PDB file of C-alpha atoms in Angstrom:
ATOM      1  CA  UNK A 219     -40.668 -37.107  -9.147  1.00 78.00           C
ATOM      2  CA  UNK A 220     -43.584 -39.348  -8.726  1.00 86.00           C
ATOM      3  CA  UNK A 221     -45.489 -40.749  -5.679  1.00 90.00           C
ATOM      4  CA  UNK A 222     -45.799 -39.203  -2.256  1.00 96.00           C
ATOM      5  CA  UNK A 223     -42.922 -37.397  -0.480  1.00 97.00           C
ATOM      6  CA  UNK A 224     -42.409 -36.012   2.990  1.00 98.00           C
ATOM      7  CA  UNK A 225     -39.840 -33.958   4.922  1.00 97.00           C
ATOM      8  CA  UNK A 226     -37.463 -36.428   6.366  1.00 98.00           C
ATOM      9  CA  UNK A 227     -38.157 -36.684  10.224  1.00 97.00           C
ATOM     10  CA  UNK A 228     -34.463 -36.278  10.834  1.00 98.00           C
ATOM     11  CA  UNK A 229     -34.402 -32.749   9.186  1.00 98.00           C
ATOM     12  CA  UNK A 230     -35.086 -29.491  11.083  1.00 98.00           C
ATOM     13  CA  UNK A 231     -36.252 -26.486   9.110  1.00 98.00           C
ATOM     14  CA  UNK A 232     -35.026 -23.086  10.501  1.00 97.00           C
ATOM     15  CA  UNK A 233     -36.741 -20.115   8.819  1.00 96.00           C
ATOM     16  CA  UNK A 234     -34.451 -17.417   7.315  1.00 96.00           C
ATOM     17  CA  UNK A 235     -35.116 -14.248   5.328  1.00 95.00           C
ATOM     18  CA  UNK A 236     -34.016 -16.020   2.182  1.00 95.00           C
ATOM     19  CA  UNK A 237     -35.891 -19.134   2.689  1.00 96.00           C
ATOM     20  CA  UNK A 238     -34.687 -21.666   5.364  1.00 98.00           C
ATOM     21  CA  UNK A 239     -31.815 -23.793   6.453  1.00 98.00           C
ATOM     22  CA  UNK A 240     -32.409 -27.453   6.515  1.00 98.00           C
ATOM     23  CA  UNK A 241     -30.204 -29.636   9.008  1.00 98.00           C
ATOM     24  CA  UNK A 242     -30.073 -33.474   8.753  1.00 98.00           C
ATOM     25  CA  UNK A 243     -29.246 -34.916  12.127  1.00 97.00           C
ATOM     26  CA  UNK A 244     -28.604 -38.147  10.634  1.00 96.00           C
ATOM     27  CA  UNK A 245     -25.978 -37.231   7.898  1.00 95.00           C
ATOM     28  CA  UNK A 246     -25.078 -33.780   9.312  1.00 96.00           C
ATOM     29  CA  UNK A 247     -25.744 -32.124   6.190  1.00 95.00           C
ATOM     30  CA  UNK A 248     -26.769 -28.236   6.194  1.00 97.00           C
ATOM     31  CA  UNK A 249     -28.976 -27.463   2.960  1.00 97.00           C
ATOM     32  CA  UNK A 250     -30.103 -23.883   1.946  1.00 97.00           C
ATOM     33  CA  UNK A 251     -33.662 -23.693   0.766  1.00 97.00           C
ATOM     34  CA  UNK A 252     -33.334 -20.320  -1.061  1.00 95.00           C
ATOM     35  CA  UNK A 253     -37.029 -19.601  -1.679  1.00 95.00           C
ATOM     36  CA  UNK A 254     -39.820 -19.033   0.804  1.00 97.00           C
ATOM     37  CA  UNK A 255     -42.059 -20.854  -1.638  1.00 97.00           C
ATOM     38  CA  UNK A 256     -39.821 -23.950  -1.730  1.00 97.00           C
ATOM     39  CA  UNK A 257     -39.892 -24.040   2.024  1.00 98.00           C
ATOM     40  CA  UNK A 258     -43.834 -23.921   1.967  1.00 97.00           C
ATOM     41  CA  UNK A 259     -43.893 -26.437  -0.765  1.00 97.00           C
ATOM     42  CA  UNK A 260     -41.516 -28.881   1.259  1.00 98.00           C
ATOM     43  CA  UNK A 261     -43.741 -28.293   4.490  1.00 97.00           C
ATOM     44  CA  UNK A 262     -46.797 -29.227   2.524  1.00 97.00           C
ATOM     45  CA  UNK A 263     -45.610 -32.331   0.844  1.00 97.00           C
ATOM     46  CA  UNK A 264     -47.123 -34.806   3.380  1.00 96.00           C
ATOM     47  CA  UNK A 265     -50.539 -33.269   2.935  1.00 97.00           C
ATOM     48  CA  UNK A 266     -50.638 -34.306  -0.743  1.00 97.00           C
ATOM     49  CA  UNK A 267     -50.394 -37.727  -2.631  1.00 97.00           C
ATOM     50  CA  UNK A 268     -47.986 -36.262  -5.086  1.00 96.00           C
ATOM     51  CA  UNK A 269     -45.548 -33.357  -5.861  1.00 96.00           C
ATOM     52  CA  UNK A 270     -47.938 -32.326  -8.786  1.00 96.00           C
ATOM     53  CA  UNK A 271     -50.874 -32.328  -6.347  1.00 97.00           C
ATOM     54  CA  UNK A 272     -48.875 -30.084  -3.860  1.00 97.00           C
ATOM     55  CA  UNK A 273     -48.024 -27.776  -6.679  1.00 97.00           C
ATOM     56  CA  UNK A 274     -51.416 -27.533  -7.984  1.00 97.00           C
ATOM     57  CA  UNK A 275     -52.661 -26.737  -4.369  1.00 96.00           C
ATOM     58  CA  UNK A 276     -50.098 -23.846  -3.831  1.00 96.00           C
ATOM     59  CA  UNK A 277     -50.114 -20.318  -5.112  1.00 95.00           C
ATOM     60  CA  UNK A 278     -46.960 -20.840  -7.062  1.00 96.00           C
ATOM     61  CA  UNK A 279     -47.041 -19.792 -10.574  1.00 97.00           C
ATOM     62  CA  UNK A 280     -47.069 -22.869 -12.942  1.00 97.00           C
ATOM     63  CA  UNK A 281     -44.131 -21.174 -14.917  1.00 98.00           C
ATOM     64  CA  UNK A 282     -42.056 -21.747 -11.758  1.00 97.00           C
ATOM     65  CA  UNK A 283     -42.921 -25.422 -11.289  1.00 97.00           C
ATOM     66  CA  UNK A 284     -40.064 -27.042 -13.202  1.00 97.00           C
ATOM     67  CA  UNK A 285     -37.509 -25.148 -11.216  1.00 97.00           C
ATOM     68  CA  UNK A 286     -39.155 -26.251  -8.037  1.00 97.00           C
ATOM     69  CA  UNK A 287     -39.343 -29.894  -9.271  1.00 97.00           C
ATOM     70  CA  UNK A 288     -35.564 -29.655  -9.830  1.00 97.00           C
ATOM     71  CA  UNK A 289     -34.994 -28.192  -6.527  1.00 97.00           C
ATOM     72  CA  UNK A 290     -37.174 -30.935  -4.795  1.00 97.00           C
ATOM     73  CA  UNK A 291     -34.980 -33.608  -6.791  1.00 97.00           C
ATOM     74  CA  UNK A 292     -31.865 -31.982  -5.207  1.00 97.00           C
ATOM     75  CA  UNK A 293     -33.404 -32.039  -1.701  1.00 97.00           C
ATOM     76  CA  UNK A 294     -34.429 -35.805  -2.329  1.00 97.00           C
ATOM     77  CA  UNK A 295     -30.677 -36.473  -3.389  1.00 96.00           C
ATOM     78  CA  UNK A 296     -29.559 -34.493  -0.181  1.00 95.00           C
ATOM     79  CA  UNK A 297     -31.959 -36.518   1.925  1.00 97.00           C
ATOM     80  CA  UNK A 298     -33.926 -33.666   3.120  1.00 98.00           C
ATOM     81  CA  UNK A 299     -37.119 -35.163   1.786  1.00 98.00           C
ATOM     82  CA  UNK A 300     -38.087 -38.717   1.319  1.00 98.00           C
ATOM     83  CA  UNK A 301     -40.612 -40.901  -0.321  1.00 97.00           C
ATOM     84  CA  UNK A 302     -43.656 -41.497   1.931  1.00 93.00           C
ATOM     85  CA  UNK A 303     -45.320 -44.966   2.430  1.00 77.00           C
TER      86      UNK A 303
END
């Protein structure tokens, strides 16, 4: 994933013990974010020029970055996050 990303403004995140539920008011999809680290990363995307920068600025161990990039790609496919700009 390249470029700048953000949480889609049509998406509401509801914190849960496992991470969060994301509800898209446009397409009515409910998506589970199964990690508090993923939730924090998604919330921080709009503060960084790229996913790599968001990951570098986080406290998430580098060995977990490939799995989080894959999760973000899935969230993009589900329209939970979108390209900024």
